[in-house]
């Protein structure tokens, strides 16, 4: 059984970003990311802090906007309109979930698709579905695909089962893996809470992805011998023995399934670190695209 090391792969993604940022800087541009947080949800605050920290480490210009929970929909739309106009900002992200009085769909629609580094705007969703280049793909599915690629796990012709049909993980990942080309060409089934005989469906998978949001939901009855398991889940479960009073577990019962897997992601340290790395990668891509710079030139010519 191979443990898929998301920390190591995310470091290599960030190294690629570093080289790309230097390439852009030699051409007079520097990527910028604006992260907007509404309210004071502690988990959201922690995510925003770690995004800001990673921006600093890479030399990405970071704009952090922390707004009170009372911010109105119109105020938030006004801020997004000004970030859309801001030439120093290439990527805009509104940390989810916003307070209940904010209509998240309207916020997503207000973000300029060329700055939508989360890949949630319908224009970017359509580009993914249409297999058009140049769009932005949500960071977590992109991270899952990158992990498979890094470990040389073939997707072409393989049976993939994705458990979960959210617009953040399940659906975009299914579209990525069924798309034509390398790291795609898979035969994808998307399962959800209404799926009949979920274990039977999962047992068919060469690659099983769990994005359910239920701690340790996927057990040995779901996993075929020799399957690759990607656990997207991040759940806090009470643990009185732990310093914080909780520990993080995935949507997969790791101890139960690991021995039958060809490869598996741990939680933490699997998909989690990839999400932020792919956000940085999308931000660098946004900067390059908005300025008409082809990052492929970097791989062809090296740094110049
Ligand atoms: P959602 O709650 O949006 O979606 C969960 C999906 O799981 C739904 O499609 C739901 O089906 C399905 N589901 C729920 N119960 C069952 C069941 N009993 N049997 C089969 N399917 C079921 O979650 P997200 O996609 O946003 O997140 C999924 C997990 O991934 C969470 O643990 C979350 O914390 C984690 N996550 C991790 C990230 C990372 O960076 N690693 C980023 C984003 C999420 P239905 O549609 O029918 O309700």
mmCIF file of C-alpha atoms and ligand atoms in Angstrom:
data_model
loop_
_atom_site.group_PDB
_atom_site.id
_atom_site.type_symbol
_atom_site.label_atom_id
_atom_site.label_comp_id
_atom_site.label_asym_id
_atom_site.label_seq_id
_atom_site.Cartn_x
_atom_site.Cartn_y
_atom_site.Cartn_z
ATOM 1 C CA UNK A 1 0.000 0.000 0.000
ATOM 2 C CA UNK A 2 1.303 3.406 -0.980
ATOM 3 C CA UNK A 3 0.528 6.430 1.151
ATOM 4 C CA UNK A 4 -0.189 9.410 -1.086
ATOM 5 C CA UNK A 5 1.713 12.307 0.440
ATOM 6 C CA UNK A 6 -0.263 15.490 -0.206
ATOM 7 C CA UNK A 7 2.220 17.617 1.716
ATOM 8 C CA UNK A 8 5.098 16.604 -0.540
ATOM 9 C CA UNK A 9 3.073 17.021 -3.736
ATOM 10 C CA UNK A 10 1.719 20.398 -2.615
ATOM 11 C CA UNK A 11 5.312 21.540 -1.972
ATOM 12 C CA UNK A 12 6.210 20.623 -5.511
ATOM 13 C CA UNK A 13 3.161 22.548 -6.831
ATOM 14 C CA UNK A 14 4.279 25.573 -4.804
ATOM 15 C CA UNK A 15 7.823 25.210 -6.211
ATOM 16 C CA UNK A 16 6.347 25.348 -9.725
ATOM 17 C CA UNK A 17 4.409 28.463 -8.679
ATOM 18 C CA UNK A 18 7.616 30.068 -7.426
ATOM 19 C CA UNK A 19 9.291 29.564 -10.789
ATOM 20 C CA UNK A 20 6.228 30.926 -12.589
ATOM 21 C CA UNK A 21 6.085 33.972 -10.304
ATOM 22 C CA UNK A 22 9.733 34.710 -11.090
ATOM 23 C CA UNK A 23 8.990 34.302 -14.802
ATOM 24 C CA UNK A 24 6.085 36.761 -14.499
ATOM 25 C CA UNK A 25 8.127 39.157 -12.418
ATOM 26 C CA UNK A 26 10.817 39.225 -15.143
ATOM 27 C CA UNK A 27 8.030 40.402 -17.440
ATOM 28 C CA UNK A 28 6.956 43.156 -15.068
ATOM 29 C CA UNK A 29 3.956 41.510 -13.381
ATOM 30 C CA UNK A 30 3.232 40.161 -9.991
ATOM 31 C CA UNK A 31 0.152 38.064 -9.081
ATOM 32 C CA UNK A 32 -2.320 39.357 -6.515
ATOM 33 C CA UNK A 33 -5.033 37.495 -4.577
ATOM 34 C CA UNK A 34 -7.890 39.088 -2.638
ATOM 35 C CA UNK A 35 -9.548 36.952 0.025
ATOM 36 C CA UNK A 36 -12.778 38.291 1.489
ATOM 37 C CA UNK A 37 -14.066 36.963 4.783
ATOM 38 C CA UNK A 38 -17.487 37.949 6.086
ATOM 39 C CA UNK A 39 -18.140 37.184 9.760
ATOM 40 C CA UNK A 40 -15.963 35.541 12.364
ATOM 41 C CA UNK A 41 -16.331 31.806 11.887
ATOM 42 C CA UNK A 42 -13.118 30.430 13.478
ATOM 43 C CA UNK A 43 -12.542 27.708 10.870
ATOM 44 C CA UNK A 44 -12.987 30.234 8.019
ATOM 45 C CA UNK A 45 -10.581 32.611 9.763
ATOM 46 C CA UNK A 46 -7.987 29.856 9.998
ATOM 47 C CA UNK A 47 -8.382 29.037 6.272
ATOM 48 C CA UNK A 48 -8.023 32.699 5.336
ATOM 49 C CA UNK A 49 -4.907 33.064 7.524
ATOM 50 C CA UNK A 50 -3.252 30.080 5.919
ATOM 51 C CA UNK A 51 -4.056 31.368 2.417
ATOM 52 C CA UNK A 52 -2.526 34.722 3.334
ATOM 53 C CA UNK A 53 0.562 33.021 4.790
ATOM 54 C CA UNK A 54 1.094 30.949 1.653
ATOM 55 C CA UNK A 55 0.744 34.073 -0.516
ATOM 56 C CA UNK A 56 3.450 35.778 1.557
ATOM 57 C CA UNK A 57 5.756 32.781 1.314
ATOM 58 C CA UNK A 58 5.461 32.800 -2.470
ATOM 59 C CA UNK A 59 5.573 36.559 -2.954
ATOM 60 C CA UNK A 60 1.963 36.806 -4.141
ATOM 61 C CA UNK A 61 0.458 40.194 -3.321
ATOM 62 C CA UNK A 62 -2.282 39.417 -0.814
ATOM 63 C CA UNK A 63 -5.316 41.537 0.023
ATOM 64 C CA UNK A 64 -7.192 40.273 3.060
ATOM 65 C CA UNK A 65 -10.578 41.859 3.717
ATOM 66 C CA UNK A 66 -12.180 40.895 7.008
ATOM 67 C CA UNK A 67 -15.740 42.199 7.115
ATOM 68 C CA UNK A 68 -18.157 42.132 9.992
ATOM 69 C CA UNK A 69 -20.984 39.595 10.079
ATOM 70 C CA UNK A 70 -23.395 42.531 9.612
ATOM 71 C CA UNK A 71 -22.010 43.426 6.169
ATOM 72 C CA UNK A 72 -24.946 43.672 3.772
ATOM 73 C CA UNK A 73 -25.263 41.951 0.440
ATOM 74 C CA UNK A 74 -25.012 45.319 -1.345
ATOM 75 C CA UNK A 75 -21.867 46.289 0.561
ATOM 76 C CA UNK A 76 -20.261 42.978 -0.343
ATOM 77 C CA UNK A 77 -21.266 43.349 -4.001
ATOM 78 C CA UNK A 78 -19.728 46.839 -3.945
ATOM 79 C CA UNK A 79 -16.435 45.449 -2.620
ATOM 80 C CA UNK A 80 -16.388 42.763 -5.285
ATOM 81 C CA UNK A 81 -17.073 45.371 -7.976
ATOM 82 C CA UNK A 82 -14.056 47.370 -6.817
ATOM 83 C CA UNK A 83 -11.844 44.243 -6.657
ATOM 84 C CA UNK A 84 -12.962 43.379 -10.206
ATOM 85 C CA UNK A 85 -11.608 46.799 -11.276
ATOM 86 C CA UNK A 86 -8.394 46.593 -9.241
ATOM 87 C CA UNK A 87 -5.481 45.969 -11.623
ATOM 88 C CA UNK A 88 -3.300 44.607 -8.802
ATOM 89 C CA UNK A 89 -5.805 41.856 -8.035
ATOM 90 C CA UNK A 90 -5.791 38.787 -10.299
ATOM 91 C CA UNK A 91 -7.797 36.433 -8.107
ATOM 92 C CA UNK A 92 -10.849 37.014 -5.915
ATOM 93 C CA UNK A 93 -12.155 34.546 -3.376
ATOM 94 C CA UNK A 94 -15.009 34.972 -0.941
ATOM 95 C CA UNK A 95 -14.499 32.513 1.897
ATOM 96 C CA UNK A 96 -17.359 30.057 2.266
ATOM 97 C CA UNK A 97 -19.745 29.834 4.020
ATOM 98 C CA UNK A 98 -20.886 33.476 4.258
ATOM 99 C CA UNK A 99 -23.487 34.458 6.891
ATOM 100 C CA UNK A 100 -27.033 33.299 6.151
ATOM 101 C CA UNK A 101 -28.290 36.707 4.932
ATOM 102 C CA UNK A 102 -25.777 36.688 2.071
ATOM 103 C CA UNK A 103 -26.863 35.064 -1.190
ATOM 104 C CA UNK A 104 -23.731 33.101 -2.111
ATOM 105 C CA UNK A 105 -24.879 32.528 -5.704
ATOM 106 C CA UNK A 106 -25.228 36.259 -6.323
ATOM 107 C CA UNK A 107 -21.735 36.795 -4.938
ATOM 108 C CA UNK A 108 -20.233 34.135 -7.198
ATOM 109 C CA UNK A 109 -22.008 35.669 -10.205
ATOM 110 C CA UNK A 110 -20.580 39.103 -9.354
ATOM 111 C CA UNK A 111 -16.948 37.975 -9.534
ATOM 112 C CA UNK A 112 -15.235 38.632 -12.861
ATOM 113 C CA UNK A 113 -14.803 35.107 -14.330
ATOM 114 C CA UNK A 114 -11.208 35.963 -15.317
ATOM 115 C CA UNK A 115 -10.479 36.490 -11.575
ATOM 116 C CA UNK A 116 -12.592 33.576 -10.316
ATOM 117 C CA UNK A 117 -9.717 31.456 -8.980
ATOM 118 C CA UNK A 118 -12.161 29.252 -7.048
ATOM 119 C CA UNK A 119 -13.708 28.201 -10.363
ATOM 120 C CA UNK A 120 -17.293 28.557 -9.114
ATOM 121 C CA UNK A 121 -18.610 31.097 -11.658
ATOM 122 C CA UNK A 122 -20.975 29.550 -14.263
ATOM 123 C CA UNK A 123 -18.632 30.681 -17.053
ATOM 124 C CA UNK A 124 -15.847 28.588 -15.556
ATOM 125 C CA UNK A 125 -18.167 25.663 -14.796
ATOM 126 C CA UNK A 126 -19.234 25.738 -18.457
ATOM 127 C CA UNK A 127 -15.643 25.850 -19.680
ATOM 128 C CA UNK A 128 -14.866 22.745 -17.622
ATOM 129 C CA UNK A 129 -17.951 20.954 -18.944
ATOM 130 C CA UNK A 130 -17.133 21.996 -22.509
ATOM 131 C CA UNK A 131 -13.455 21.034 -22.035
ATOM 132 C CA UNK A 132 -12.424 24.530 -23.088
ATOM 133 C CA UNK A 133 -8.967 25.637 -21.986
ATOM 134 C CA UNK A 134 -8.410 28.849 -20.066
ATOM 135 C CA UNK A 135 -11.123 28.422 -17.443
ATOM 136 C CA UNK A 136 -10.621 27.932 -13.732
ATOM 137 C CA UNK A 137 -11.282 24.562 -12.108
ATOM 138 C CA UNK A 138 -12.156 24.376 -8.387
ATOM 139 C CA UNK A 139 -9.024 23.861 -6.312
ATOM 140 C CA UNK A 140 -9.893 20.657 -4.426
ATOM 141 C CA UNK A 141 -10.778 18.557 -7.504
ATOM 142 C CA UNK A 142 -7.744 19.989 -9.287
ATOM 143 C CA UNK A 143 -5.642 18.899 -6.304
ATOM 144 C CA UNK A 144 -7.079 15.366 -6.418
ATOM 145 C CA UNK A 145 -6.257 15.092 -10.105
ATOM 146 C CA UNK A 146 -2.735 16.380 -9.497
ATOM 147 C CA UNK A 147 -2.164 13.752 -6.788
ATOM 148 C CA UNK A 148 -3.180 10.988 -9.195
ATOM 149 C CA UNK A 149 -0.879 12.412 -11.861
ATOM 150 C CA UNK A 150 2.053 12.790 -9.493
ATOM 151 C CA UNK A 151 1.850 9.150 -8.434
ATOM 152 C CA UNK A 152 1.454 7.924 -12.008
ATOM 153 C CA UNK A 153 -2.010 6.541 -11.299
ATOM 154 C CA UNK A 154 -3.568 5.970 -14.704
ATOM 155 C CA UNK A 155 -7.110 7.265 -15.136
ATOM 156 C CA UNK A 156 -7.568 6.437 -18.839
ATOM 157 C CA UNK A 157 -10.183 3.723 -19.195
ATOM 158 C CA UNK A 158 -10.384 3.186 -15.420
ATOM 159 C CA UNK A 159 -13.572 3.055 -13.440
ATOM 160 C CA UNK A 160 -13.813 5.977 -11.046
ATOM 161 C CA UNK A 161 -16.562 6.328 -8.462
ATOM 162 C CA UNK A 162 -16.950 9.748 -6.847
ATOM 163 C CA UNK A 163 -19.172 9.692 -3.755
ATOM 164 C CA UNK A 164 -20.604 13.215 -3.458
ATOM 165 C CA UNK A 165 -22.115 15.541 -6.072
ATOM 166 C CA UNK A 166 -21.331 19.005 -4.702
ATOM 167 C CA UNK A 167 -20.335 21.828 -7.039
ATOM 168 C CA UNK A 168 -17.132 22.270 -4.999
ATOM 169 C CA UNK A 169 -15.827 18.713 -5.182
ATOM 170 C CA UNK A 170 -17.876 15.865 -6.635
ATOM 171 C CA UNK A 171 -19.260 17.301 -9.884
ATOM 172 C CA UNK A 172 -16.160 19.187 -11.037
ATOM 173 C CA UNK A 173 -13.945 16.205 -10.202
ATOM 174 C CA UNK A 174 -16.183 13.920 -12.239
ATOM 175 C CA UNK A 175 -15.975 16.357 -15.179
ATOM 176 C CA UNK A 176 -12.175 16.580 -14.883
ATOM 177 C CA UNK A 177 -11.636 12.833 -14.818
ATOM 178 C CA UNK A 178 -14.047 12.096 -17.658
ATOM 179 C CA UNK A 179 -12.602 14.846 -19.880
ATOM 180 C CA UNK A 180 -10.614 13.788 -22.917
ATOM 181 C CA UNK A 181 -6.851 13.579 -22.449
ATOM 182 C CA UNK A 182 -4.148 12.765 -19.934
ATOM 183 C CA UNK A 183 -5.381 12.477 -16.341
ATOM 184 C CA UNK A 184 -8.866 12.111 -17.767
ATOM 185 C CA UNK A 185 -10.552 9.578 -20.050
ATOM 186 C CA UNK A 186 -11.968 7.721 -17.040
ATOM 187 C CA UNK A 187 -15.379 6.075 -16.852
ATOM 188 C CA UNK A 188 -16.924 8.019 -14.014
ATOM 189 C CA UNK A 189 -19.883 7.234 -11.781
ATOM 190 C CA UNK A 190 -21.114 9.893 -9.360
ATOM 191 C CA UNK A 191 -22.883 8.533 -6.281
ATOM 192 C CA UNK A 192 -24.859 10.446 -3.646
ATOM 193 C CA UNK A 193 -27.315 10.035 -0.803
ATOM 194 C CA UNK A 194 -30.004 8.627 -3.140
ATOM 195 C CA UNK A 195 -27.761 6.004 -4.721
ATOM 196 C CA UNK A 196 -29.067 2.442 -4.376
ATOM 197 C CA UNK A 197 -26.559 -0.114 -3.100
ATOM 198 C CA UNK A 198 -23.728 2.350 -2.525
ATOM 199 C CA UNK A 199 -21.253 -0.351 -1.403
ATOM 200 C CA UNK A 200 -21.956 -2.316 -4.598
ATOM 201 C CA UNK A 201 -21.373 0.796 -6.731
ATOM 202 C CA UNK A 202 -18.146 1.638 -4.889
ATOM 203 C CA UNK A 203 -16.823 -1.925 -5.146
ATOM 204 C CA UNK A 204 -16.666 -1.422 -8.896
ATOM 205 C CA UNK A 205 -14.150 1.417 -8.554
ATOM 206 C CA UNK A 206 -10.498 1.256 -9.552
ATOM 207 C CA UNK A 207 -10.308 4.753 -8.093
ATOM 208 C CA UNK A 208 -12.727 5.658 -5.306
ATOM 209 C CA UNK A 209 -13.127 9.280 -4.216
ATOM 210 C CA UNK A 210 -14.961 10.078 -0.981
ATOM 211 C CA UNK A 211 -16.411 13.615 -0.703
ATOM 212 C CA UNK A 212 -19.347 12.928 1.586
ATOM 213 C CA UNK A 213 -18.814 14.941 4.767
ATOM 214 C CA UNK A 214 -19.497 12.014 7.125
ATOM 215 C CA UNK A 215 -16.607 10.865 9.331
ATOM 216 C CA UNK A 216 -15.156 7.484 8.290
ATOM 217 C CA UNK A 217 -18.241 6.688 6.215
ATOM 218 C CA UNK A 218 -16.439 4.615 3.590
ATOM 219 C CA UNK A 219 -15.360 1.263 5.010
ATOM 220 C CA UNK A 220 -14.002 -2.031 3.798
ATOM 221 C CA UNK A 221 -17.354 -3.030 2.287
ATOM 222 C CA UNK A 222 -16.941 -0.181 -0.211
ATOM 223 C CA UNK A 223 -13.366 -0.772 -1.350
ATOM 224 C CA UNK A 224 -12.205 -3.275 -3.947
ATOM 225 C CA UNK A 225 -8.875 -5.020 -3.337
ATOM 226 C CA UNK A 226 -6.161 -3.005 -5.114
ATOM 227 C CA UNK A 227 -8.234 0.177 -5.477
ATOM 228 C CA UNK A 228 -6.849 3.700 -5.150
ATOM 229 C CA UNK A 229 -8.738 5.711 -2.516
ATOM 230 C CA UNK A 230 -8.797 9.514 -2.431
ATOM 231 C CA UNK A 231 -10.311 10.850 0.782
ATOM 232 C CA UNK A 232 -11.454 14.460 0.392
ATOM 233 C CA UNK A 233 -13.244 14.581 3.738
ATOM 234 C CA UNK A 234 -12.138 16.778 6.617
ATOM 235 C CA UNK A 235 -14.216 16.187 9.754
ATOM 236 C CA UNK A 236 -13.608 17.168 13.341
ATOM 237 C CA UNK A 237 -14.441 14.386 15.783
ATOM 238 C CA UNK A 238 -14.337 14.798 19.534
ATOM 239 C CA UNK A 239 -11.180 13.437 21.119
ATOM 240 C CA UNK A 240 -10.790 14.223 24.802
ATOM 241 C CA UNK A 241 -7.188 12.975 24.696
ATOM 242 C CA UNK A 242 -6.224 15.500 21.998
ATOM 243 C CA UNK A 243 -4.865 18.936 22.905
ATOM 244 C CA UNK A 244 -7.644 20.763 21.041
ATOM 245 C CA UNK A 245 -10.335 18.343 22.202
ATOM 246 C CA UNK A 246 -10.843 17.024 18.682
ATOM 247 C CA UNK A 247 -8.979 15.311 15.882
ATOM 248 C CA UNK A 248 -9.393 15.397 12.124
ATOM 249 C CA UNK A 249 -10.635 12.358 10.265
ATOM 250 C CA UNK A 250 -11.606 11.826 6.664
ATOM 251 C CA UNK A 251 -14.712 10.380 5.061
ATOM 252 C CA UNK A 252 -12.872 7.045 4.816
ATOM 253 C CA UNK A 253 -12.203 4.638 7.646
ATOM 254 C CA UNK A 254 -8.466 4.587 6.987
ATOM 255 C CA UNK A 255 -7.554 1.772 9.380
ATOM 256 C CA UNK A 256 -10.216 -0.470 7.936
ATOM 257 C CA UNK A 257 -9.444 0.012 4.256
ATOM 258 C CA UNK A 258 -5.741 0.919 3.990
ATOM 259 C CA UNK A 259 -4.454 -2.657 3.814
ATOM 260 C CA UNK A 260 -6.627 -3.482 0.797
ATOM 261 C CA UNK A 261 -5.698 -0.343 -1.176
ATOM 262 C CA UNK A 262 -3.051 0.050 -3.828
ATOM 263 C CA UNK A 263 -2.722 3.673 -2.674
ATOM 264 C CA UNK A 264 -4.612 5.944 -0.290
ATOM 265 C CA UNK A 265 -4.544 9.556 0.911
ATOM 266 C CA UNK A 266 -4.287 10.131 4.663
ATOM 267 C CA UNK A 267 -6.280 12.770 6.575
ATOM 268 C CA UNK A 268 -4.698 15.129 7.435
ATOM 269 C CA UNK A 269 -1.869 15.410 4.933
ATOM 270 C CA UNK A 270 -3.603 14.126 1.798
ATOM 271 C CA UNK A 271 -6.002 16.241 -0.260
ATOM 272 C CA UNK A 272 -6.071 19.103 2.291
ATOM 273 C CA UNK A 273 -2.688 20.692 1.501
ATOM 274 C CA UNK A 274 -3.377 20.370 -2.230
ATOM 275 C CA UNK A 275 -6.370 22.706 -2.128
ATOM 276 C CA UNK A 276 -4.379 25.748 -1.078
ATOM 277 C CA UNK A 277 -1.517 24.897 -3.434
ATOM 278 C CA UNK A 278 -3.925 24.747 -6.385
ATOM 279 C CA UNK A 279 -5.410 28.091 -5.305
ATOM 280 C CA UNK A 280 -1.943 29.612 -5.628
ATOM 281 C CA UNK A 281 -1.512 27.894 -8.979
ATOM 282 C CA UNK A 282 -4.859 29.278 -10.213
ATOM 283 C CA UNK A 283 -3.872 32.774 -9.040
ATOM 284 C CA UNK A 284 -0.605 32.634 -10.969
ATOM 285 C CA UNK A 285 -2.505 31.367 -14.021
ATOM 286 C CA UNK A 286 -5.024 34.233 -13.693
ATOM 287 C CA UNK A 287 -2.205 36.771 -13.591
ATOM 288 C CA UNK A 288 -0.543 35.295 -16.679
ATOM 289 C CA UNK A 289 -3.787 35.043 -18.659
ATOM 290 C CA UNK A 290 -4.908 38.551 -17.811
ATOM 291 C CA UNK A 291 -1.620 39.890 -19.141
ATOM 292 C CA UNK A 292 -1.423 37.634 -22.189
ATOM 293 C CA UNK A 293 1.653 35.751 -20.958
ATOM 294 C CA UNK A 294 1.901 32.061 -21.852
ATOM 295 C CA UNK A 295 3.298 30.104 -18.896
ATOM 296 C CA UNK A 296 4.057 27.224 -21.266
ATOM 297 C CA UNK A 297 6.984 29.378 -22.473
ATOM 298 C CA UNK A 298 8.564 28.836 -19.064
ATOM 299 C CA UNK A 299 8.714 25.054 -19.510
ATOM 300 C CA UNK A 300 10.038 25.461 -23.030
ATOM 301 C CA UNK A 301 12.749 28.037 -22.355
ATOM 302 C CA UNK A 302 13.407 27.893 -18.607
ATOM 303 C CA UNK A 303 13.649 31.103 -16.612
ATOM 304 C CA UNK A 304 14.585 34.123 -18.664
HETATM 305 P P1 LIG B 1 -21.499 18.581 0.576
HETATM 306 O O1 LIG B 1 -22.191 18.447 1.884
HETATM 307 O O2 LIG B 1 -21.758 19.759 -0.276
HETATM 308 O O3 LIG B 1 -21.814 17.273 -0.300
HETATM 309 C C1 LIG B 1 -21.809 16.003 0.266
HETATM 310 C C2 LIG B 1 -22.210 14.991 -0.766
HETATM 311 O O4 LIG B 1 -22.209 13.717 -0.130
HETATM 312 C C3 LIG B 1 -23.625 15.233 -1.306
HETATM 313 O O5 LIG B 1 -23.636 15.060 -2.700
HETATM 314 C C4 LIG B 1 -24.459 14.181 -0.605
HETATM 315 O O6 LIG B 1 -25.513 13.666 -1.389
HETATM 316 C C5 LIG B 1 -23.431 13.065 -0.417
HETATM 317 N N1 LIG B 1 -23.856 12.228 0.699
HETATM 318 C C6 LIG B 1 -24.261 12.605 1.946
HETATM 319 N N2 LIG B 1 -24.635 11.534 2.663
HETATM 320 C C7 LIG B 1 -24.470 10.463 1.873
HETATM 321 C C8 LIG B 1 -24.713 9.086 2.029
HETATM 322 N N3 LIG B 1 -25.202 8.591 3.177
HETATM 323 N N4 LIG B 1 -24.444 8.253 1.005
HETATM 324 C C9 LIG B 1 -23.956 8.739 -0.165
HETATM 325 N N5 LIG B 1 -23.716 10.040 -0.381
HETATM 326 C C10 LIG B 1 -23.969 10.897 0.623
HETATM 327 O O7 LIG B 1 -19.950 18.427 0.901
HETATM 328 P P2 LIG B 1 -18.631 18.940 0.099
HETATM 329 O O8 LIG B 1 -18.584 18.324 -1.245
HETATM 330 O O9 LIG B 1 -18.499 20.395 0.226
HETATM 331 O O10 LIG B 1 -17.517 18.293 1.032
HETATM 332 C C11 LIG B 1 -17.378 16.902 1.192
HETATM 333 C C12 LIG B 1 -16.267 16.620 2.180
HETATM 334 O O11 LIG B 1 -15.062 17.147 1.699
HETATM 335 C C13 LIG B 1 -16.466 17.254 3.556
HETATM 336 O O12 LIG B 1 -15.905 16.386 4.531
HETATM 337 C C14 LIG B 1 -15.651 18.518 3.497
HETATM 338 O O13 LIG B 1 -15.187 18.943 4.753
HETATM 339 C C15 LIG B 1 -14.508 18.069 2.636
HETATM 340 N N6 LIG B 1 -13.853 19.130 1.877
HETATM 341 C C16 LIG B 1 -12.494 19.131 1.905
HETATM 342 C C17 LIG B 1 -11.786 20.044 1.188
HETATM 343 C C18 LIG B 1 -10.312 19.971 1.194
HETATM 344 O O14 LIG B 1 -9.654 20.959 0.983
HETATM 345 N N7 LIG B 1 -9.728 18.789 1.415
HETATM 346 C C19 LIG B 1 -12.459 21.099 0.423
HETATM 347 C C20 LIG B 1 -13.900 20.959 0.364
HETATM 348 C C21 LIG B 1 -14.556 20.005 1.100
HETATM 349 P P3 LIG B 1 -26.810 14.576 -1.796
HETATM 350 O O15 LIG B 1 -26.323 15.460 -2.892
HETATM 351 O O16 LIG B 1 -27.781 13.567 -2.242
HETATM 352 O O17 LIG B 1 -27.196 15.326 -0.561
#
